């Protein structure tokens, strides 16, 4: 029996506010996917889509990767359960794999999500420094909690009057946050070193938290020397540097983007690709900070707790995933980078033929098409120059062709180990047709 997507949405919306369990998943038009395998999603009508959304990017090895699923099934069959008392061999094994894989990790804690990991990272930073304020990036996303739920993809009008070298006006993206939360948060522009100097130079900021590449607004890369200078400013001002590698970690390299850029944060957070789609977050870093979770001085001890922390299902998935990445890293990462470069080049050529200006930005297996004439340096740059409406039409026309990107402007495309050259070439051919249609409608609109 074929399903009716609208009827199911209407039925779910009666018992789930808005019909989606994470507001970020709301799509226009509505989507009802029922199955995923490898590089493909299948919708309620059985239609196949080549998937570049990857559920906001965790599926680095593709959907339903057998080695991961079998490790999970084996863990359950062997009696691994949530013991909820003492330690387990599997959490120790995962912690060792993480510490061996990522350069700055001396110790780690396991959580259930990326948001929990960034929450605990900031709690540790406040305990370590005795300071309350934290600094976030305009356009960065570090989860849903009060400290970081500010200044995400603000409209240009809301940023009116902002001067480089100064903080942005704070704009919460949720109701229900304490009104004095703003006292503890400051938002600056990514790649604006003068703003970082000004804010951190006050000596009142516990930590600056940032995605080392802003990947929730596509791929906004650091200017040469930016992350290195942030490290220096943090050292000079006694501020902790936290890299939120929830999106960049394990996707750009086994050692995260920190191993690519060579800048060592004090703390880092991971999620998504670490367990290839199973729910796991990781917080780790220098032992002198992480040790605050277990110090014998009760006045200095930082609370870390969670009924499901270290659950054997995501832990088994992450162990299998890291073993696979470690075994195959020499060939896997270059292969995915080459596949993505082929896709980026094909996309550029398609739009050049159509006479539409785009800038395709790639980092390893992640890429995005900006409808503007340069690679952006910040969210403000995107808000000012990127054609959001054209981007949305591009995404929805691609979906009509069986190529799925999340239908929200600037969302990153993720290539996985399951994508083949044939998938990439099919995507390029579809992109060429879509670019021609966009050009035709642009001309018609102008004429
Ligand atoms: C960079 C970054 N940090 C944190 C998070 C939050 O992770 P989660 O959704 O697992 O809570 C996300 C999620 O998209 C993210 O991209």
Short mmCIF file of C-alpha atoms and ligand atoms in Angstrom, two decimals:
data_model
loop_
_atom_site.label_atom_id
_atom_site.label_comp_id
_atom_site.label_asym_id
_atom_site.label_seq_id
_atom_site.Cartn_x
_atom_site.Cartn_y
_atom_site.Cartn_z
CA UNK A 1 0.00 0.00 0.00
CA UNK A 2 1.51 3.34 -0.95
CA UNK A 3 1.63 5.98 1.77
CA UNK A 4 0.15 9.45 1.50
CA UNK A 5 2.83 11.90 2.72
CA UNK A 6 0.41 14.74 3.45
CA UNK A 7 -1.99 12.48 5.35
CA UNK A 8 0.84 11.12 7.50
CA UNK A 9 2.15 14.60 8.17
CA UNK A 10 -1.32 15.80 9.19
CA UNK A 11 -1.78 12.77 11.45
CA UNK A 12 1.63 13.25 13.12
CA UNK A 13 1.09 16.98 13.50
CA UNK A 14 -1.85 16.24 15.81
CA UNK A 15 0.45 14.58 18.33
CA UNK A 16 3.86 16.12 17.46
CA UNK A 17 4.00 19.94 17.46
CA UNK A 18 4.63 21.05 13.89
CA UNK A 19 4.82 17.41 12.80
CA UNK A 20 8.63 17.15 13.19
CA UNK A 21 10.67 16.11 16.23
CA UNK A 22 13.52 18.53 15.44
CA UNK A 23 12.48 21.90 14.02
CA UNK A 24 15.57 21.85 11.80
CA UNK A 25 13.98 18.99 9.85
CA UNK A 26 10.94 20.89 8.61
CA UNK A 27 11.07 20.95 4.81
CA UNK A 28 9.27 22.83 2.11
CA UNK A 29 7.93 20.84 0.27
CA UNK A 30 7.19 18.16 2.89
CA UNK A 31 9.16 14.95 2.64
CA UNK A 32 8.44 11.45 3.86
CA UNK A 33 11.40 9.14 3.54
CA UNK A 34 10.86 5.54 4.46
CA UNK A 35 14.19 3.81 3.80
CA UNK A 36 17.88 4.55 3.29
CA UNK A 37 20.74 2.42 2.06
CA UNK A 38 24.28 3.36 1.07
CA UNK A 39 24.16 6.66 -0.83
CA UNK A 40 20.39 6.59 -1.36
CA UNK A 41 17.18 7.69 0.30
CA UNK A 42 13.81 6.24 -0.74
CA UNK A 43 10.58 8.14 -0.24
CA UNK A 44 7.05 6.92 0.46
CA UNK A 45 6.38 6.36 -3.24
CA UNK A 46 9.50 4.24 -3.60
CA UNK A 47 11.38 6.98 -5.45
CA UNK A 48 15.18 6.88 -5.09
CA UNK A 49 17.22 10.00 -4.30
CA UNK A 50 21.02 10.32 -4.24
CA UNK A 51 21.52 11.65 -0.73
CA UNK A 52 23.90 14.57 -0.07
CA UNK A 53 22.08 15.68 3.07
CA UNK A 54 23.21 12.60 5.04
CA UNK A 55 20.87 13.60 7.89
CA UNK A 56 22.91 16.79 8.50
CA UNK A 57 26.11 14.88 7.72
CA UNK A 58 26.74 11.99 10.14
CA UNK A 59 26.57 9.29 7.45
CA UNK A 60 30.18 9.60 6.38
CA UNK A 61 30.37 5.90 5.55
CA UNK A 62 26.89 5.83 4.01
CA UNK A 63 23.56 4.60 5.34
CA UNK A 64 23.34 1.08 6.75
CA UNK A 65 27.07 0.37 6.57
CA UNK A 66 27.18 -3.34 7.39
CA UNK A 67 30.36 -3.36 9.55
CA UNK A 68 28.82 -0.77 11.88
CA UNK A 69 25.38 -2.34 12.11
CA UNK A 70 26.87 -5.80 12.66
CA UNK A 71 29.08 -4.48 15.48
CA UNK A 72 25.98 -3.03 17.14
CA UNK A 73 24.03 -6.29 16.77
CA UNK A 74 27.00 -8.30 18.08
CA UNK A 75 27.31 -6.01 21.11
CA UNK A 76 23.65 -6.51 21.99
CA UNK A 77 23.80 -10.29 21.40
CA UNK A 78 26.88 -10.64 23.60
CA UNK A 79 25.00 -9.21 26.56
CA UNK A 80 26.26 -5.66 26.46
CA UNK A 81 23.61 -3.51 28.05
CA UNK A 82 23.38 -0.26 29.88
CA UNK A 83 24.96 -1.42 33.15
CA UNK A 84 24.59 1.91 34.91
CA UNK A 85 27.16 1.01 37.57
CA UNK A 86 30.94 1.26 37.43
CA UNK A 87 32.85 1.31 34.18
CA UNK A 88 32.75 -0.91 31.08
CA UNK A 89 35.40 -2.31 28.79
CA UNK A 90 33.66 -0.85 25.73
CA UNK A 91 33.67 2.74 26.91
CA UNK A 92 37.37 2.38 27.74
CA UNK A 93 38.09 0.93 24.31
CA UNK A 94 36.31 3.82 22.60
CA UNK A 95 38.04 6.43 24.78
CA UNK A 96 41.44 4.96 23.86
CA UNK A 97 40.60 4.97 20.17
CA UNK A 98 39.53 8.62 20.39
CA UNK A 99 42.63 9.70 22.30
CA UNK A 100 44.84 7.83 19.81
CA UNK A 101 43.08 9.37 16.80
CA UNK A 102 42.72 13.09 17.63
CA UNK A 103 45.89 15.02 18.52
CA UNK A 104 44.58 17.30 21.29
CA UNK A 105 42.61 14.67 23.20
CA UNK A 106 44.18 13.49 26.44
CA UNK A 107 40.90 12.48 28.07
CA UNK A 108 37.31 12.23 26.89
CA UNK A 109 33.74 11.98 28.15
CA UNK A 110 30.87 10.42 26.21
CA UNK A 111 27.46 12.05 25.79
CA UNK A 112 24.37 11.33 23.70
CA UNK A 113 24.52 14.33 21.40
CA UNK A 114 26.70 17.15 20.16
CA UNK A 115 24.68 19.71 22.12
CA UNK A 116 25.38 17.92 25.39
CA UNK A 117 29.09 17.87 24.54
CA UNK A 118 29.22 21.64 23.86
CA UNK A 119 27.16 22.27 27.01
CA UNK A 120 29.68 20.40 29.17
CA UNK A 121 32.64 22.02 27.39
CA UNK A 122 31.39 25.45 28.43
CA UNK A 123 30.67 24.30 31.97
CA UNK A 124 34.27 23.06 32.25
CA UNK A 125 35.60 26.35 30.84
CA UNK A 126 33.67 28.37 33.41
CA UNK A 127 34.89 26.15 36.24
CA UNK A 128 38.48 26.33 35.02
CA UNK A 129 38.57 30.11 34.61
CA UNK A 130 36.07 31.36 37.19
CA UNK A 131 34.57 33.54 34.41
CA UNK A 132 30.95 33.54 33.24
CA UNK A 133 30.97 34.89 29.69
CA UNK A 134 31.38 32.78 26.58
CA UNK A 135 32.05 33.92 23.03
CA UNK A 136 30.26 32.42 20.02
CA UNK A 137 30.39 33.05 16.28
CA UNK A 138 27.76 34.86 14.25
CA UNK A 139 26.38 32.14 11.96
CA UNK A 140 27.93 29.28 13.93
CA UNK A 141 25.83 26.46 15.34
CA UNK A 142 26.90 24.66 18.49
CA UNK A 143 23.61 23.10 19.59
CA UNK A 144 20.31 24.10 21.14
CA UNK A 145 21.17 25.11 24.74
CA UNK A 146 20.98 28.61 26.21
CA UNK A 147 24.68 29.48 26.00
CA UNK A 148 24.88 28.97 22.25
CA UNK A 149 21.34 29.61 20.97
CA UNK A 150 22.25 33.04 19.63
CA UNK A 151 22.92 34.69 16.27
CA UNK A 152 22.29 31.85 13.87
CA UNK A 153 21.76 32.97 10.27
CA UNK A 154 20.44 36.39 11.30
CA UNK A 155 18.74 38.35 8.52
CA UNK A 156 20.78 41.24 7.13
CA UNK A 157 18.40 43.79 8.67
CA UNK A 158 19.08 42.40 12.16
CA UNK A 159 22.82 42.97 11.64
CA UNK A 160 22.33 46.52 10.46
CA UNK A 161 24.91 48.92 11.88
CA UNK A 162 27.36 46.25 12.90
CA UNK A 163 30.96 47.46 12.66
CA UNK A 164 33.90 45.09 12.00
CA UNK A 165 36.06 44.74 15.10
CA UNK A 166 33.08 44.89 17.43
CA UNK A 167 30.62 42.27 18.73
CA UNK A 168 27.25 41.71 17.08
CA UNK A 169 23.99 42.62 18.74
CA UNK A 170 22.79 39.42 20.43
CA UNK A 171 19.76 37.75 18.95
CA UNK A 172 18.43 34.61 20.68
CA UNK A 173 16.96 32.04 18.34
CA UNK A 174 14.65 30.57 20.91
CA UNK A 175 12.00 31.93 23.21
CA UNK A 176 12.11 30.71 26.77
CA UNK A 177 15.73 31.65 27.47
CA UNK A 178 16.48 33.59 30.68
CA UNK A 179 16.43 37.32 29.97
CA UNK A 180 19.84 37.72 31.63
CA UNK A 181 21.40 35.00 29.43
CA UNK A 182 22.68 37.82 27.22
CA UNK A 183 24.94 38.96 30.05
CA UNK A 184 26.93 35.75 29.67
CA UNK A 185 27.26 35.53 25.90
CA UNK A 186 28.98 37.61 23.24
CA UNK A 187 28.81 36.96 19.49
CA UNK A 188 31.51 38.03 17.06
CA UNK A 189 32.07 37.67 13.34
CA UNK A 190 34.11 34.69 12.16
CA UNK A 191 37.44 35.73 10.60
CA UNK A 192 37.29 39.08 12.46
CA UNK A 193 40.46 39.01 14.56
CA UNK A 194 40.03 42.57 15.78
CA UNK A 195 36.68 41.60 17.33
CA UNK A 196 38.26 38.57 18.99
CA UNK A 197 41.07 40.79 20.34
CA UNK A 198 38.57 43.32 21.68
CA UNK A 199 36.28 40.80 23.34
CA UNK A 200 38.82 38.33 24.73
CA UNK A 201 41.16 41.19 25.67
CA UNK A 202 38.73 42.19 28.43
CA UNK A 203 39.87 39.11 30.35
CA UNK A 204 36.27 38.27 31.24
CA UNK A 205 35.57 35.47 28.79
CA UNK A 206 35.81 31.83 29.90
CA UNK A 207 35.94 30.34 26.40
CA UNK A 208 35.52 31.01 22.75
CA UNK A 209 33.66 28.18 21.04
CA UNK A 210 33.66 27.83 17.27
CA UNK A 211 33.38 25.37 14.46
CA UNK A 212 36.90 25.67 13.02
CA UNK A 213 35.18 25.88 9.63
CA UNK A 214 31.66 27.33 9.79
CA UNK A 215 29.83 24.38 8.36
CA UNK A 216 26.28 25.09 9.33
CA UNK A 217 26.21 27.89 6.76
CA UNK A 218 27.90 25.88 4.03
CA UNK A 219 31.68 25.95 4.19
CA UNK A 220 33.17 29.19 5.49
CA UNK A 221 36.90 28.65 5.85
CA UNK A 222 39.34 30.38 8.17
CA UNK A 223 41.53 33.05 6.59
CA UNK A 224 45.22 32.03 6.64
CA UNK A 225 46.49 32.45 10.21
CA UNK A 226 43.05 33.11 11.73
CA UNK A 227 42.88 30.01 13.93
CA UNK A 228 46.56 30.34 14.87
CA UNK A 229 45.98 33.94 15.99
CA UNK A 230 42.91 32.91 17.98
CA UNK A 231 45.10 30.37 19.78
CA UNK A 232 47.60 33.13 20.63
CA UNK A 233 44.89 35.51 21.86
CA UNK A 234 43.40 32.75 24.02
CA UNK A 235 46.81 31.97 25.53
CA UNK A 236 47.46 35.63 26.26
CA UNK A 237 44.05 36.31 27.81
CA UNK A 238 43.56 33.07 29.73
CA UNK A 239 40.57 32.09 27.57
CA UNK A 240 39.91 28.47 26.66
CA UNK A 241 39.81 27.69 22.94
CA UNK A 242 37.06 25.18 22.15
CA UNK A 243 36.78 23.68 18.68
CA UNK A 244 33.32 22.36 17.99
CA UNK A 245 34.20 19.54 15.60
CA UNK A 246 30.75 17.97 15.66
CA UNK A 247 30.57 18.48 11.89
CA UNK A 248 34.22 18.68 10.88
CA UNK A 249 35.48 15.83 13.09
CA UNK A 250 36.30 12.51 11.36
CA UNK A 251 34.89 13.90 8.09
CA UNK A 252 37.89 16.00 7.06
CA UNK A 253 40.49 13.73 8.65
CA UNK A 254 40.71 11.04 11.30
CA UNK A 255 42.26 13.65 13.60
CA UNK A 256 39.55 16.23 12.88
CA UNK A 257 40.09 19.63 11.29
CA UNK A 258 42.55 20.42 14.09
CA UNK A 259 44.93 17.88 12.54
CA UNK A 260 44.53 19.63 9.18
CA UNK A 261 45.05 23.21 10.42
CA UNK A 262 47.61 22.29 13.10
CA UNK A 263 45.97 24.40 15.83
CA UNK A 264 45.42 22.59 19.12
CA UNK A 265 42.30 23.60 21.08
CA UNK A 266 42.01 23.19 24.85
CA UNK A 267 38.77 21.28 24.47
CA UNK A 268 36.95 19.86 21.48
CA UNK A 269 33.57 18.34 20.84
CA UNK A 270 32.56 15.64 18.38
CA UNK A 271 29.40 13.86 17.23
CA UNK A 272 27.84 12.94 13.90
CA UNK A 273 30.48 11.05 11.85
CA UNK A 274 32.13 9.58 14.96
CA UNK A 275 29.42 6.89 15.12
CA UNK A 276 28.19 7.08 11.51
CA UNK A 277 24.64 8.07 12.42
CA UNK A 278 24.28 6.46 15.84
CA UNK A 279 23.64 9.00 18.63
CA UNK A 280 26.94 9.81 20.31
CA UNK A 281 28.66 12.99 21.43
CA UNK A 282 32.24 13.33 22.65
CA UNK A 283 33.89 16.01 24.73
CA UNK A 284 37.62 15.83 25.17
CA UNK A 285 40.81 17.76 25.64
CA UNK A 286 43.58 18.54 28.03
CA UNK A 287 43.64 16.41 31.18
CA UNK A 288 44.07 19.47 33.38
CA UNK A 289 40.62 20.65 32.30
CA UNK A 290 38.90 17.29 31.84
CA UNK A 291 40.14 16.28 35.29
CA UNK A 292 37.73 18.80 36.79
CA UNK A 293 34.99 16.22 36.23
CA UNK A 294 36.65 14.01 38.82
CA UNK A 295 38.64 16.25 41.15
CA UNK A 296 38.48 15.28 44.80
CA UNK A 297 37.80 18.93 45.74
CA UNK A 298 33.98 19.13 45.81
CA UNK A 299 34.04 22.90 45.40
CA UNK A 300 35.88 22.56 42.07
CA UNK A 301 34.19 19.43 40.77
CA UNK A 302 32.14 19.81 37.58
CA UNK A 303 29.01 17.69 37.29
CA UNK A 304 29.04 15.19 34.45
CA UNK A 305 26.14 12.79 34.45
CA UNK A 306 23.72 11.06 32.09
CA UNK A 307 21.72 7.84 32.33
CA UNK A 308 22.60 6.92 28.76
CA UNK A 309 26.21 8.10 28.62
CA UNK A 310 28.35 5.29 27.21
CA UNK A 311 25.33 3.30 26.01
CA UNK A 312 26.69 0.18 24.30
CA UNK A 313 24.75 0.72 21.05
CA UNK A 314 26.35 4.04 19.95
CA UNK A 315 29.63 3.04 21.60
CA UNK A 316 29.82 -0.20 19.58
CA UNK A 317 29.00 1.81 16.46
CA UNK A 318 31.75 4.34 17.19
CA UNK A 319 34.34 1.65 17.94
CA UNK A 320 33.56 -0.08 14.63
CA UNK A 321 33.56 3.25 12.81
CA UNK A 322 36.90 4.41 14.21
CA UNK A 323 38.54 1.04 13.55
CA UNK A 324 37.36 1.22 9.98
CA UNK A 325 38.53 4.82 9.53
CA UNK A 326 41.92 3.99 11.06
CA UNK A 327 42.35 0.94 8.81
CA UNK A 328 41.26 2.71 5.62
CA UNK A 329 42.28 6.32 6.19
CA UNK A 330 45.15 6.27 3.68
CA UNK A 331 42.80 5.48 0.80
CA UNK A 332 39.35 6.54 2.04
CA UNK A 333 39.99 10.26 2.64
CA UNK A 334 41.80 10.88 -0.67
CA UNK A 335 39.13 8.93 -2.59
CA UNK A 336 36.29 10.99 -1.08
CA UNK A 337 38.17 14.24 -1.62
CA UNK A 338 38.69 13.33 -5.30
CA UNK A 339 35.03 12.35 -5.77
CA UNK A 340 33.92 15.63 -4.21
CA UNK A 341 36.36 17.61 -6.35
CA UNK A 342 34.83 15.95 -9.42
CA UNK A 343 31.37 16.98 -8.25
CA UNK A 344 32.49 20.54 -7.43
CA UNK A 345 34.17 20.91 -10.85
CA UNK A 346 31.08 19.52 -12.61
CA UNK A 347 28.83 21.93 -10.71
CA UNK A 348 31.07 24.90 -11.61
CA UNK A 349 31.06 23.87 -15.28
CA UNK A 350 27.26 23.42 -15.31
CA UNK A 351 26.67 26.93 -14.01
CA UNK A 352 29.35 28.45 -16.23
CA UNK A 353 27.57 26.94 -19.27
CA UNK A 354 24.29 28.39 -17.99
CA UNK A 355 25.84 31.81 -17.39
CA UNK A 356 24.98 31.88 -13.67
CA UNK A 357 27.61 33.10 -11.21
CA UNK A 358 28.39 30.60 -8.47
CA UNK A 359 31.26 29.84 -6.11
CA UNK A 360 31.54 26.18 -5.19
CA UNK A 361 33.52 25.69 -1.98
CA UNK A 362 34.92 22.30 -1.04
CA UNK A 363 36.63 20.92 2.02
CA UNK A 364 37.49 17.23 1.66
CA UNK A 365 34.14 15.37 1.31
CA UNK A 366 31.97 18.45 2.01
CA UNK A 367 30.94 21.03 -0.55
CA UNK A 368 28.42 23.79 -1.13
CA UNK A 369 27.31 26.01 -3.99
CA UNK A 370 27.05 29.71 -3.17
CA UNK A 371 25.23 31.97 -5.61
CA UNK A 372 27.75 34.78 -5.25
CA UNK A 373 31.05 35.70 -6.86
CA UNK A 374 33.48 34.79 -4.07
CA UNK A 375 33.99 32.31 -1.27
CA UNK A 376 32.41 33.88 1.82
CA UNK A 377 34.40 34.90 4.88
CA UNK A 378 31.49 35.16 7.31
CA UNK A 379 27.73 34.90 7.71
CA UNK A 380 27.36 38.63 7.08
CA UNK A 381 29.19 38.18 3.79
CA UNK A 382 26.74 35.41 2.84
CA UNK A 383 23.69 37.37 3.97
CA UNK A 384 24.85 40.31 1.88
CA UNK A 385 25.84 38.52 -1.33
CA UNK A 386 24.35 35.03 -1.60
CA UNK A 387 21.12 34.66 -3.59
CA UNK A 388 19.08 32.66 -1.06
CA UNK A 389 15.99 32.38 -3.27
CA UNK A 390 18.01 30.98 -6.18
CA UNK A 391 19.73 28.52 -3.83
CA UNK A 392 16.38 27.24 -2.58
CA UNK A 393 15.06 26.82 -6.14
CA UNK A 394 18.27 25.01 -7.08
CA UNK A 395 17.79 22.55 -4.23
CA UNK A 396 14.15 21.86 -4.96
CA UNK A 397 14.76 21.43 -8.71
CA UNK A 398 17.59 19.00 -7.91
CA UNK A 399 15.19 17.04 -5.69
CA UNK A 400 12.79 16.81 -8.67
CA UNK A 401 15.72 15.19 -10.49
CA UNK A 402 16.26 12.66 -7.67
CA UNK A 403 19.20 14.45 -6.00
CA UNK A 404 18.57 15.34 -2.37
CA UNK A 405 20.15 18.32 -0.65
CA UNK A 406 18.40 19.78 2.37
CA UNK A 407 16.08 22.47 0.95
CA UNK A 408 17.47 25.30 3.04
CA UNK A 409 19.95 27.78 1.53
CA UNK A 410 23.66 27.21 2.36
CA UNK A 411 23.25 23.71 3.85
CA UNK A 412 26.38 21.71 3.13
CA UNK A 413 26.48 18.75 0.75
CA UNK A 414 28.13 15.64 2.17
CA UNK A 415 29.70 12.96 0.00
CA UNK A 416 30.01 9.55 1.68
CA UNK A 417 32.03 6.40 1.17
CA UNK A 418 28.91 4.89 -0.39
CA UNK A 419 28.80 7.37 -3.28
CA UNK A 420 30.19 6.03 -6.55
CA UNK A 421 31.60 7.83 -9.57
CA UNK A 422 28.36 6.96 -11.35
CA UNK A 423 26.37 8.74 -8.58
CA UNK A 424 28.57 11.79 -8.96
CA UNK A 425 28.21 11.83 -12.74
CA UNK A 426 24.43 11.38 -12.46
CA UNK A 427 24.41 14.36 -10.08
CA UNK A 428 26.47 16.49 -12.46
CA UNK A 429 24.16 15.66 -15.37
CA UNK A 430 21.14 16.63 -13.25
CA UNK A 431 22.88 19.82 -12.13
CA UNK A 432 23.45 20.76 -15.77
CA UNK A 433 19.72 20.39 -16.54
CA UNK A 434 18.77 22.34 -13.41
CA UNK A 435 21.26 25.13 -14.15
CA UNK A 436 19.79 25.48 -17.67
CA UNK A 437 16.26 25.69 -16.23
CA UNK A 438 17.35 28.28 -13.67
CA UNK A 439 18.99 30.32 -16.44
CA UNK A 440 15.85 30.09 -18.58
CA UNK A 441 13.57 31.23 -15.75
CA UNK A 442 16.01 34.02 -14.85
CA UNK A 443 15.96 35.24 -18.45
CA UNK A 444 12.18 34.98 -18.59
CA UNK A 445 11.88 36.94 -15.34
CA UNK A 446 14.20 39.64 -16.72
CA UNK A 447 12.54 39.74 -20.13
C1 LIG B 1 28.89 22.13 14.77
C2 LIG B 1 27.76 21.54 15.55
N1 LIG B 1 27.81 21.56 16.88
C3 LIG B 1 26.83 21.02 17.64
C4 LIG B 1 25.72 20.46 17.07
C5 LIG B 1 24.66 19.88 17.91
O1 LIG B 1 24.70 18.47 17.84
P1 LIG B 1 23.38 17.62 18.13
O2 LIG B 1 22.39 17.95 17.09
O3 LIG B 1 23.88 16.19 18.08
O4 LIG B 1 22.93 18.00 19.50
C6 LIG B 1 25.62 20.42 15.66
C7 LIG B 1 24.44 19.85 15.00
O5 LIG B 1 24.15 20.09 13.85
C8 LIG B 1 26.67 20.97 14.88
O6 LIG B 1 26.63 20.97 13.55
#
